[in-house]
Coordinates of C-alpha atoms in Angstrom, one line a residue:
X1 CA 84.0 89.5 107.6
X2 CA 81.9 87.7 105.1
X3 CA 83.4 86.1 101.9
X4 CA 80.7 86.4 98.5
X5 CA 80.9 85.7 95.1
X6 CA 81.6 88.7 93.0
X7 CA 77.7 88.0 91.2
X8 CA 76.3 89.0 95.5
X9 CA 78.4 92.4 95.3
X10 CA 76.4 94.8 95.7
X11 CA 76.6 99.1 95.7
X12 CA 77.5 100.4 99.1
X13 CA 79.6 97.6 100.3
X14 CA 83.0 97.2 101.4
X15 CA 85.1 95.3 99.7
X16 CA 88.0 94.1 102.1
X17 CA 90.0 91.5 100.1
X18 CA 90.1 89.6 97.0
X19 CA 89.7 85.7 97.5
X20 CA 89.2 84.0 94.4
X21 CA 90.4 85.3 90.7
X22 CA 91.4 84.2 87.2
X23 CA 93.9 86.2 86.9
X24 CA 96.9 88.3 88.6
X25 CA 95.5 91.9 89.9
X26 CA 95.2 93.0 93.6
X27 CA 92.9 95.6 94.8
X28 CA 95.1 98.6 95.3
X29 CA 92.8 99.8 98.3
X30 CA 90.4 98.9 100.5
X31 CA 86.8 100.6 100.3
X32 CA 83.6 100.9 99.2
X33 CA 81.7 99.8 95.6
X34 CA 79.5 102.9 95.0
X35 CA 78.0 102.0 91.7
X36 CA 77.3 98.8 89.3
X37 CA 80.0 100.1 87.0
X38 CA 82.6 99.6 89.8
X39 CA 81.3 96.2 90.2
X40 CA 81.0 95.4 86.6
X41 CA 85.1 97.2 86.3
X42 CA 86.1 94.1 89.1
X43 CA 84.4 91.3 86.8
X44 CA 86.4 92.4 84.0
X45 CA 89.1 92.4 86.0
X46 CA 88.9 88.6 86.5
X47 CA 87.5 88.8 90.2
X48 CA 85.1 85.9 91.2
X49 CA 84.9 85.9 95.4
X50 CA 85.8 89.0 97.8
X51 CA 85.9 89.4 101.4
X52 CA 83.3 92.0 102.7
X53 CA 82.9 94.1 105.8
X54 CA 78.9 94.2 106.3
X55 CA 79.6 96.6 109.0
X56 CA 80.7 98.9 106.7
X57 CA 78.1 98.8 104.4
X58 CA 76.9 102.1 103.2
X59 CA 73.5 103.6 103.8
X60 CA 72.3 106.6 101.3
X61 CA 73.1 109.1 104.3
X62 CA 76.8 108.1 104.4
X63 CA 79.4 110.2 102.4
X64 CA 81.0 108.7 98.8
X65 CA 84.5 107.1 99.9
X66 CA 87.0 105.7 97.2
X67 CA 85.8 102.6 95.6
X68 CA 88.1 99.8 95.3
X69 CA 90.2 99.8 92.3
X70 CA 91.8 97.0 90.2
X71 CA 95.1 96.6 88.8
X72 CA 97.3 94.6 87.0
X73 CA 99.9 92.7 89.4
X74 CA 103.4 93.2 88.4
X75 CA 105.9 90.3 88.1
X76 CA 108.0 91.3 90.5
X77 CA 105.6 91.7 92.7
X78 CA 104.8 87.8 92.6
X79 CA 108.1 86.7 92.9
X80 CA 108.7 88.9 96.1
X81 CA 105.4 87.1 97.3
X82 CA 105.6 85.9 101.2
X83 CA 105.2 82.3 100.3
X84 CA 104.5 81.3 104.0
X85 CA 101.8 84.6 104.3
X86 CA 98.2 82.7 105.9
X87 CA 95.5 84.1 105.3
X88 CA 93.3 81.9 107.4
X89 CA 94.1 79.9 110.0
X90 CA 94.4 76.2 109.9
X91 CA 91.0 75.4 111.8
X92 CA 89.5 77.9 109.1
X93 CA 90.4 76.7 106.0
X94 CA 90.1 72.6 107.5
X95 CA 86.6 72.0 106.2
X96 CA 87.4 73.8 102.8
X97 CA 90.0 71.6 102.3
X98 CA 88.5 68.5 103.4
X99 CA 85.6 69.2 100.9
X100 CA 88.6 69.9 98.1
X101 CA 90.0 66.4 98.5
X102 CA 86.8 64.4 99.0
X103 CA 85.7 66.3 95.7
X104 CA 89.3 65.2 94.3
X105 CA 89.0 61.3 95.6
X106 CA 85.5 61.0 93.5
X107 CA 86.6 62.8 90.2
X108 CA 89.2 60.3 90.2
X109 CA 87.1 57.2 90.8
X110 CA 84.8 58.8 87.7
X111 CA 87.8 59.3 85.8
X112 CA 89.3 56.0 86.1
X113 CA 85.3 54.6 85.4
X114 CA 85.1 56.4 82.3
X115 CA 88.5 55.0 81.6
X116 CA 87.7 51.7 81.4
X117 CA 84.8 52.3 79.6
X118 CA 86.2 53.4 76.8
X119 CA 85.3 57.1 77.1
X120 CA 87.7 60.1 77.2
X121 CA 87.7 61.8 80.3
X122 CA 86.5 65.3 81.2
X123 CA 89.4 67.8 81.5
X124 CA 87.3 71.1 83.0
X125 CA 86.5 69.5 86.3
X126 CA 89.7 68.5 87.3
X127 CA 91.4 72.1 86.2
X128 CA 88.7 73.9 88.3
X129 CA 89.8 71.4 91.2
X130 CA 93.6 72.1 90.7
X131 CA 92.2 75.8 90.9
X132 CA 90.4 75.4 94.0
X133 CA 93.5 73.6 95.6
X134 CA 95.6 76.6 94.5
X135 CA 93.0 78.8 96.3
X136 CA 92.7 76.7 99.6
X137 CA 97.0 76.7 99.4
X138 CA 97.3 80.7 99.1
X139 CA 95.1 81.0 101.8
X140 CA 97.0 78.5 104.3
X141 CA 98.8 75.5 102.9
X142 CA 99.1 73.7 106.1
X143 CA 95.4 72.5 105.7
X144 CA 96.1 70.8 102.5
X145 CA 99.2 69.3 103.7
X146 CA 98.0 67.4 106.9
X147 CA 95.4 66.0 104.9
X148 CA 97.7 64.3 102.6
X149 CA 99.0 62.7 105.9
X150 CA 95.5 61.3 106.3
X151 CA 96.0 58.1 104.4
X152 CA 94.2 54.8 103.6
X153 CA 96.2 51.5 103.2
X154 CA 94.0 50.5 100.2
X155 CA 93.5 53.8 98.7
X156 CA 96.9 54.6 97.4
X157 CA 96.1 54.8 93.5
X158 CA 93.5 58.0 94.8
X159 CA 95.5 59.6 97.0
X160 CA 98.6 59.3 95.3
X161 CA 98.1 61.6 92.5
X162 CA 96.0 64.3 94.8
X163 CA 98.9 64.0 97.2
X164 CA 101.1 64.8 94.5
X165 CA 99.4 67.5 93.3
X166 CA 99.2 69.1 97.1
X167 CA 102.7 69.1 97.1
X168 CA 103.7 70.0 94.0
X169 CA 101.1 73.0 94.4
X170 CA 103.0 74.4 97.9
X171 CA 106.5 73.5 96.1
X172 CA 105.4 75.6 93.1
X173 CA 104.1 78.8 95.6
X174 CA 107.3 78.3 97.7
X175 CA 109.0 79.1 94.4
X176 CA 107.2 82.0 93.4
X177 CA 105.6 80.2 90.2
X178 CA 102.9 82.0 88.6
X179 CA 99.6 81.0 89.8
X180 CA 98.8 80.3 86.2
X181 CA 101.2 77.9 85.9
X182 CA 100.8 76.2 89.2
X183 CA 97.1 75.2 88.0
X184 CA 98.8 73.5 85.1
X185 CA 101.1 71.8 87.7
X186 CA 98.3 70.9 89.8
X187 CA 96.2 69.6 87.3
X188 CA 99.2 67.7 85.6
X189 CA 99.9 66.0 89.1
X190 CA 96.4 65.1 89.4
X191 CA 96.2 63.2 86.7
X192 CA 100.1 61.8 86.0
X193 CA 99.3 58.5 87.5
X194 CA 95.7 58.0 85.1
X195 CA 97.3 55.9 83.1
X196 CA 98.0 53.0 86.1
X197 CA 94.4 52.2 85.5
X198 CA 96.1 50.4 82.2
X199 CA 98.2 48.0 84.4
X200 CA 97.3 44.9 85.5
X201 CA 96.3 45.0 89.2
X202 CA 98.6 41.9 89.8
X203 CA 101.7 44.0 88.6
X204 CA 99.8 47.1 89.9
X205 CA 99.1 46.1 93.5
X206 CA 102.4 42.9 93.5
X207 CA 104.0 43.1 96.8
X208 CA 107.2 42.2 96.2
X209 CA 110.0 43.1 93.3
X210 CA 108.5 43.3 90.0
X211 CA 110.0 41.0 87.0
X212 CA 112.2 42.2 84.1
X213 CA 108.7 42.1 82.0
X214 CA 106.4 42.9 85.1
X215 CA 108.5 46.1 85.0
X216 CA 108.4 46.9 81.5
X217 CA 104.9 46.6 81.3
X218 CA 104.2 49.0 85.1
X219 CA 106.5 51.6 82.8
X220 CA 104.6 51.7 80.4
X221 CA 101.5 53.9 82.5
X222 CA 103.4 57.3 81.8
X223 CA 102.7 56.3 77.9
X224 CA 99.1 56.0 78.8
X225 CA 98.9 58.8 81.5
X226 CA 100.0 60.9 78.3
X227 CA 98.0 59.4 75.9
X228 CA 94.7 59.6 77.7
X229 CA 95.8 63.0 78.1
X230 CA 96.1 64.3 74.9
X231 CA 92.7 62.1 73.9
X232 CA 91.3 64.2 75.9
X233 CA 92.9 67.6 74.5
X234 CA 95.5 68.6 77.5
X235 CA 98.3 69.9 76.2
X236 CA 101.3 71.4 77.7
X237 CA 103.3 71.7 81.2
X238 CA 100.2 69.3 82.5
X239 CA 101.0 66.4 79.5
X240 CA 105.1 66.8 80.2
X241 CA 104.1 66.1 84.5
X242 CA 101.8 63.1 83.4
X243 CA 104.1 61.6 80.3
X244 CA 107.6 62.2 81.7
X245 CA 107.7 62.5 85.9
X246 CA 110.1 59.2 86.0
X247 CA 112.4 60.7 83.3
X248 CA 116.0 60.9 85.0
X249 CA 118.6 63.3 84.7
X250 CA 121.3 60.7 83.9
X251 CA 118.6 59.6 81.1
X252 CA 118.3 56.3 83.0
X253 CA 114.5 57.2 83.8
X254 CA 111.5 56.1 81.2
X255 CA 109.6 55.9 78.8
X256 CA 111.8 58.6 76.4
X257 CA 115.0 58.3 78.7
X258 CA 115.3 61.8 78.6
X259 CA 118.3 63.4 80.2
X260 CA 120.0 67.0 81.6
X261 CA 118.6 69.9 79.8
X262 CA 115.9 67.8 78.2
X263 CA 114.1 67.7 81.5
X264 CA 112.1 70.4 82.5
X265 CA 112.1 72.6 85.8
X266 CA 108.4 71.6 86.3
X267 CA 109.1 67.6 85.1
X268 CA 112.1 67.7 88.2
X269 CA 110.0 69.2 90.7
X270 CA 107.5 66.6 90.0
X271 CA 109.7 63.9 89.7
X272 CA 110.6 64.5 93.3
X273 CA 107.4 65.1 94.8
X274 CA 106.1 61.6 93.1
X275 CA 109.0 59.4 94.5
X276 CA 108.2 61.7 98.3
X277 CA 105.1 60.7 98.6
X278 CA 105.5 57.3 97.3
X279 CA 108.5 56.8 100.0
X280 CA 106.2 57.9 102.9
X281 CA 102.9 56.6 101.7
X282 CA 101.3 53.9 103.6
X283 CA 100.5 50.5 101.9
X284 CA 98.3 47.6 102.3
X285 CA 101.8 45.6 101.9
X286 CA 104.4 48.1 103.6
X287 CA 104.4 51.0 106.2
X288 CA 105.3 54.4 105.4
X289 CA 108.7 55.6 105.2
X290 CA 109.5 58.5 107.8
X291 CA 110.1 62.1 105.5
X292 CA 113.6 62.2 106.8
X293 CA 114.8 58.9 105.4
X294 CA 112.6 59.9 102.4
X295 CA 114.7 62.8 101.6
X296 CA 118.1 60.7 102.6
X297 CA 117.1 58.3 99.5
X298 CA 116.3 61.9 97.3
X299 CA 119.3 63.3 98.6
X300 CA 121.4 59.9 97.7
X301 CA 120.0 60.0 93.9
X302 CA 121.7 63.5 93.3
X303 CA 123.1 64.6 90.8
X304 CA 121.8 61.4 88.8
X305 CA 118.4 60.9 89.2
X306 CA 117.4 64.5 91.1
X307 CA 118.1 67.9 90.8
X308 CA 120.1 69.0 94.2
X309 CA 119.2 72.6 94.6
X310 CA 115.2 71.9 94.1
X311 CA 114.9 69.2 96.3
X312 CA 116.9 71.2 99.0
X313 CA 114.3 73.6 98.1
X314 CA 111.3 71.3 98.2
X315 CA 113.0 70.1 101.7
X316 CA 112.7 73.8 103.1
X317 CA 109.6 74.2 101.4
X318 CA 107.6 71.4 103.5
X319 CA 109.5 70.9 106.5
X320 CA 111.7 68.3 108.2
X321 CA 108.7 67.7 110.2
X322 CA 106.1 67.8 107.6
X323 CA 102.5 69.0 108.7
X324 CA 101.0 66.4 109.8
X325 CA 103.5 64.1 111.1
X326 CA 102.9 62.2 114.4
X327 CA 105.9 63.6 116.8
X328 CA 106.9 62.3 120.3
X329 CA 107.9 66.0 122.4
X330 CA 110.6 65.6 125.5
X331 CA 107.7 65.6 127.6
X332 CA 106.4 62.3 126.3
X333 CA 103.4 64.0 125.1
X334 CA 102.2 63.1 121.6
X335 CA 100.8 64.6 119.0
X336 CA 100.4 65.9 115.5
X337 CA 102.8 68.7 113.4
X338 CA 99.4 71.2 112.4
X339 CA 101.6 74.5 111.4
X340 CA 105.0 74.7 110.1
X341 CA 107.6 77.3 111.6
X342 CA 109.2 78.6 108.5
X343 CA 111.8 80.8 110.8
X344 CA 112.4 77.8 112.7
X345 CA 111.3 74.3 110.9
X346 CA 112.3 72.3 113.5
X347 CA 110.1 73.8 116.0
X348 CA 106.7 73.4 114.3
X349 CA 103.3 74.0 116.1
X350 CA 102.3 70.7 117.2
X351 CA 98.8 69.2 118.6
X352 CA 99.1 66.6 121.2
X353 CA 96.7 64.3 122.6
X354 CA 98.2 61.1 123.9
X355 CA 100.9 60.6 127.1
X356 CA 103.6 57.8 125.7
X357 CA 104.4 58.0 129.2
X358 CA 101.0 56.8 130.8
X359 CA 99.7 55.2 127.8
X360 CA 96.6 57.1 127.6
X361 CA 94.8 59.8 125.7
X362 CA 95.2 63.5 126.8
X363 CA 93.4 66.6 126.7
X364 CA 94.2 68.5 123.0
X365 CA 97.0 71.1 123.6
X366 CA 98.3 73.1 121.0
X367 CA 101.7 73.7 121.7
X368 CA 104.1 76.1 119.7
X369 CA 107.8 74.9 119.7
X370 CA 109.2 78.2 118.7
X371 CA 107.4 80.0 121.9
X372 CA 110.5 80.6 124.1
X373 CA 107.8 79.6 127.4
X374 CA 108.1 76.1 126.3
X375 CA 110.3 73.8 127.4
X376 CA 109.2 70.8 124.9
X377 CA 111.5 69.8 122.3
X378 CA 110.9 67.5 119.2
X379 CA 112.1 64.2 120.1
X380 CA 111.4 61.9 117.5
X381 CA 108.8 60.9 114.9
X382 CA 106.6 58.1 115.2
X383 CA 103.8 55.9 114.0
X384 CA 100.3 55.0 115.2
X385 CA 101.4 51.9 115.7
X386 CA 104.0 52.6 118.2
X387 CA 101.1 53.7 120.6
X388 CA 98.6 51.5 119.9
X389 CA 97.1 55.0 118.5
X390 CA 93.8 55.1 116.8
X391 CA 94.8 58.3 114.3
X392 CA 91.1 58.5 112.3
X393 CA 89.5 58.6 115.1
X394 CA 92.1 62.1 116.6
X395 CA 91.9 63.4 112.9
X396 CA 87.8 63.5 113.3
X397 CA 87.7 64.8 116.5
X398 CA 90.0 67.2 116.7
X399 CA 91.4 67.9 113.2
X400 CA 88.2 68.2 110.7
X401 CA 85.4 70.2 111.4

């Protein structure tokens, strides 16, 4: 299979899937293209990359076949969605994602340059980003997700926000959002921590517990998150993320102190998702919190802070042993979470490369927790630190391409 853009359709192939679209249609069968105004009728359509079979391509001799034919996607349809379907597998879509993040850490170093600058930033870029994340997340999430694992002590202000707007991407599909509405999500989360570049770095980057005035003045980046915003004509679902993702539901969050109903069901989700990853995020001055004592502090700020049923949700939705978390098996073998289980999340697919046992790097194993063959159990998380593990080094050589 080959995957094109619609503009390297030509008459005579077969069209096998639909990859990439602005909109909500499906092809309703598989099958040939016989003429330009088929390919022309999928443009309209909203179609921008399909999968091919150049095998089947047609040759004059070969009889006409059905072509494919577009139609609108129903509602319904959506919402009954398999949100753990994969397209790809993990090692397929690894380098697409990679490329998707590394494209995501240098819009935001020329966002937060043109910042300080004095110039309004450039919204298209980062919606066509969010888009592409949405695209890389349909086809298998869990390529996304261990790369927000992938984390640099001193690059937290970066990966922060594109963290955030993994997750709150794979929350959004695990709830059946609209993909239209997930972009806005995405690109929200991308770009609710902007107006951090505002603070100074010694209350930005302080170590310890921020003053009564240190904190007024750290609250005060949701303001200019939705300011720079709305400078730079966002409006919308992606504005509320940015402006009001502390807001609390027992109004004791800022800047508006908004409360109950005034909160949105997007503004929640991302509420939660920003306080997850900053829990587990690693930081120049503090190590990274596992997820399961993340989601004890979320679970402990319900009903006041958090909304119970969506971050039992969000909890289902990435795992208790999120993709790519370092896990120690029964066998003393260690390795990385690289697929999630949905049947059974606490038997994920996990790679391991290092004995704790001998103290020494292994061969690469894949090893699925849910195949009844195995014997290996989850034991425990742990940390690179534990094992004296260099991590880059495993994620370059056996995790990117």
């Amino acid at each position: 299979m080959n995957v094109i853009s619609i503009s390297q359709l030509q008459p005579g192939m077969f069209v096998q899937s639909v990859t990439k679209q602005t909109g909500r249609i499906k092809i309703k069968n598989q099958g040939w293209v016989k003429t330009q105004a088929g390919i022309d009728k999928l443009k309209k359509a909203g179609i921008l990359e399909i999968e091919i079979d150049p095998d089947k391509t047609l040759t004059s001799s070969e009889p006409d076949t059905q072509a494919p034919t577009p139609t609108p996607t129903p509602k319904a349809d959506i919402k009954k969605r398999d949100p753990w379907l994969k397209v790809h597998s993990s090692e397929q879509e690894m380098g697409k994602a990679k490329k998707l993040y590394d494209e995501a850490k240098t819009l935001q170093q020329k966002a937060f340059g043109d910042i300080k600058a004095g110039r309004d930033i450039d919204i298209a870029p980062f919606k066509e980003l969010a888009s592409g994340f949405m695209d890389s997340i349909f086809r298998n999430q869990d390529a996304l997700a261990c790369l927000t694992q992938m984390r640099q002590k001193d690059a937290y202000l970066l990966e922060h926000s594109i963290n955030v707007s993994i997750l709150m991407g794979i929350f959004a599909k695990h709830l059946g959002i609209e993909r239209d509405i997930i972009v806005e999500l995405t690109t929200g989360a991308l770009l609710h921590d902007i107006g951090k570049i505002k603070t100074p770095d010694e209350v930005l980057n302080k170590p310890g517990r921020l003053s009564d005035d240190e904190f007024k003045i750290m609250q005060n980046h949701a303001l200019h998150s939705k300011q720079i915003l709305e400078e730079a004509g966002l409006t919308g679902i992606a504005v509320d993320i940015a402006g009001l993702h502390h807001e609390r539901l027992d109004g004791k969050g800022y800047p508006f102190a908004k409360k109950g109903d005034e909160i949105s069901q997007y503004v929640r989700m991302a509420s939660i998702v920003d306080v997850y990853d900053a829990l587990t995020a690693e930081r120049v001055y503090k190590a990274g919190m596992e997820p399961i004592k993340a989601f004890k502090i979320l679970k402990d700020g319900c009903p006041d802070s958090f909304d119970g049923e969506l971050l039992t949700k969000f909890i289902q939705c990435i795992g208790i042993h999120p993709v790519g978390t370092l896990v120690k098996l029964s066998s003393q073998k260690v390795g990385l979470v690289t697929e999630s289980n949905p049947t059974t999340p606490l038997k994920p697919v996990v790679k391991t490369f290092y004995s704790a046992k001998h103290s020494r790097y292994t061969e690469v194993q894949d090893i699925d927790l849910a195949n009844k063959k195995t014997a290996d159990v989850l034991e425990s998380t742990v940390k690179p630190a534990d094992y004296n593990i260099d991590l880059e080094r495993f994620y370059k050589n056996s995790i990117l391409p």
